[in-house]
Structures are given as C-alpha cells and as structure tokens.
C-alpha cells in the first residue's frame, strides 16, 4: 500500500469524527486508540501499519459506532499485534480511500468520486473548512455570506 495521507491528516480526521460517536465511553475509547496509535508507534517502519489502523478506526467512526477492536481500550502490545485485530474487510477497504484524489468511501457507499455534502455545498469546495480546527466537544458553525462580484 502506498502512503496516500500522512498520519497527521488521519489523526486530525479521526479527532474530528469523535462527535459522530454517541456514547461517552465510545468517545473515550476512540481517543485512547488515537493516542495509542499516535504516540506508541513513531518509527518509520511502522508508518504503514499506523495509517491502516487509523483508517480502520476512521471507517468505524464515520459509521457512528465503534465495533471490535475499537469498542474496547487498546491492548498492550506491538503495532503488528494491534493490526491483527482489524477485520480483513477494513484492511483492504482502507487501501482505497484517498480524499486527496477525490475518492471517498464508507461501508454503506463504496469507493466513489462523490464528495461529502459539506464539500459540495461550500463555495471553495471545503478548502476553508477542512483547514479549520474542530472543537473537541461540541460543534462549530459556519456562516457564509455571498454577493455578486459586480458590487
């Protein structure tokens, strides 16, 4: 698998998706997994496994519910041991998601060039919003005013 995004982008995405989770315990488990993956495995040889773990976590968070192994605190062990906990479906599925090339996917909608609504409705294609920090708790509000450029 080639590296399509760096881990920083994936961590940012994962943190922003925490609001999709319903229960406090799911949110806490997601944060534990993000921290464990980010802090524990900084060596370059673990980068691909780290990205696959993050992508699998992101897929589950987009669905709004964490399932095994992410519904429990991450166990101790090597990144390879954690990687073995992920379903085969998620390992292969995560290889194809590449927002930088305009490809989006989730479990209910396989790989598609169709962008999320947020990006479609934004005048700049989501460039401004995607660069904004997201609060850890709550939401942010985006209000845009537009007028004809002739004025």
PDB file of C-alpha atoms in Angstrom, residues 58-111:
ATOM      1  CA  UNK A  58     -11.962   6.356  10.897  1.00  0.00           C
ATOM      2  CA  UNK A  59     -14.203   3.980   8.917  1.00  0.00           C
ATOM      3  CA  UNK A  60     -15.898   2.831  12.122  1.00  0.00           C
ATOM      4  CA  UNK A  61     -16.237   6.380  13.427  1.00  0.00           C
ATOM      5  CA  UNK A  62     -17.883   7.508  10.176  1.00  0.00           C
ATOM      6  CA  UNK A  63     -20.496   4.815  10.716  1.00  0.00           C
ATOM      7  CA  UNK A  64     -21.213   6.294  14.154  1.00  0.00           C
ATOM      8  CA  UNK A  65     -20.493   3.177  16.193  1.00  0.00           C
ATOM      9  CA  UNK A  66     -17.294   1.517  17.279  1.00  0.00           C
ATOM     10  CA  UNK A  67     -17.042  -2.243  16.903  1.00  0.00           C
ATOM     11  CA  UNK A  68     -14.300  -4.736  17.731  1.00  0.00           C
ATOM     12  CA  UNK A  69     -11.494  -3.999  18.400  1.00  0.00           C
ATOM     13  CA  UNK A  70     -12.180  -0.280  18.797  1.00  0.00           C
ATOM     14  CA  UNK A  71     -15.094  -0.651  21.232  1.00  0.00           C
ATOM     15  CA  UNK A  72     -12.605  -1.511  23.990  1.00  0.00           C
ATOM     16  CA  UNK A  73      -9.471   0.196  25.230  1.00  0.00           C
ATOM     17  CA  UNK A  74      -6.445  -0.672  23.084  1.00  0.00           C
ATOM     18  CA  UNK A  75      -4.489  -3.605  24.486  1.00  0.00           C
ATOM     19  CA  UNK A  76      -0.792  -3.520  25.210  1.00  0.00           C
ATOM     20  CA  UNK A  77       1.423  -4.956  22.537  1.00  0.00           C
ATOM     21  CA  UNK A  78       3.158  -4.223  19.294  1.00  0.00           C
ATOM     22  CA  UNK A  79       1.529  -2.402  16.416  1.00  0.00           C
ATOM     23  CA  UNK A  80       1.598  -5.663  14.460  1.00  0.00           C
ATOM     24  CA  UNK A  81      -0.464  -7.319  17.200  1.00  0.00           C
ATOM     25  CA  UNK A  82      -2.991  -4.460  17.064  1.00  0.00           C
ATOM     26  CA  UNK A  83      -3.090  -4.663  13.272  1.00  0.00           C
ATOM     27  CA  UNK A  84      -4.048  -8.344  13.522  1.00  0.00           C
ATOM     28  CA  UNK A  85      -7.183  -7.327  15.464  1.00  0.00           C
ATOM     29  CA  UNK A  86      -8.628  -5.458  12.475  1.00  0.00           C
ATOM     30  CA  UNK A  87     -11.071  -7.240  10.176  1.00  0.00           C
ATOM     31  CA  UNK A  88      -9.745  -8.212   6.753  1.00  0.00           C
ATOM     32  CA  UNK A  89     -12.515  -6.123   5.184  1.00  0.00           C
ATOM     33  CA  UNK A  90     -11.141  -2.987   6.824  1.00  0.00           C
ATOM     34  CA  UNK A  91      -7.557  -3.756   5.853  1.00  0.00           C
ATOM     35  CA  UNK A  92      -8.386  -3.953   2.175  1.00  0.00           C
ATOM     36  CA  UNK A  93     -11.028  -1.262   2.244  1.00  0.00           C
ATOM     37  CA  UNK A  94      -8.693   1.298   3.789  1.00  0.00           C
ATOM     38  CA  UNK A  95      -6.252   0.867   0.910  1.00  0.00           C
ATOM     39  CA  UNK A  96      -8.631   2.589  -1.487  1.00  0.00           C
ATOM     40  CA  UNK A  97      -9.698   5.698   0.397  1.00  0.00           C
ATOM     41  CA  UNK A  98      -7.854   8.706  -0.933  1.00  0.00           C
ATOM     42  CA  UNK A  99      -9.592  12.064  -0.365  1.00  0.00           C
ATOM     43  CA  UNK A 100      -6.601  13.875  -1.888  1.00  0.00           C
ATOM     44  CA  UNK A 101      -7.514  12.290  -5.225  1.00  0.00           C
ATOM     45  CA  UNK A 102     -11.236  12.965  -4.808  1.00  0.00           C
ATOM     46  CA  UNK A 103     -12.168   9.436  -3.747  1.00  0.00           C
ATOM     47  CA  UNK A 104     -14.490   8.985  -0.778  1.00  0.00           C
ATOM     48  CA  UNK A 105     -15.900   5.862   0.777  1.00  0.00           C
ATOM     49  CA  UNK A 106     -17.609   4.320   3.754  1.00  0.00           C
ATOM     50  CA  UNK A 107     -19.193   0.954   4.487  1.00  0.00           C
ATOM     51  CA  UNK A 108     -22.567   1.947   3.037  1.00  0.00           C
ATOM     52  CA  UNK A 109     -21.148   3.673  -0.029  1.00  0.00           C
ATOM     53  CA  UNK A 110     -18.145   2.011  -1.632  1.00  0.00           C
ATOM     54  CA  UNK A 111     -15.416   3.982  -3.314  1.00  0.00           C
TER      55      UNK A 111
END
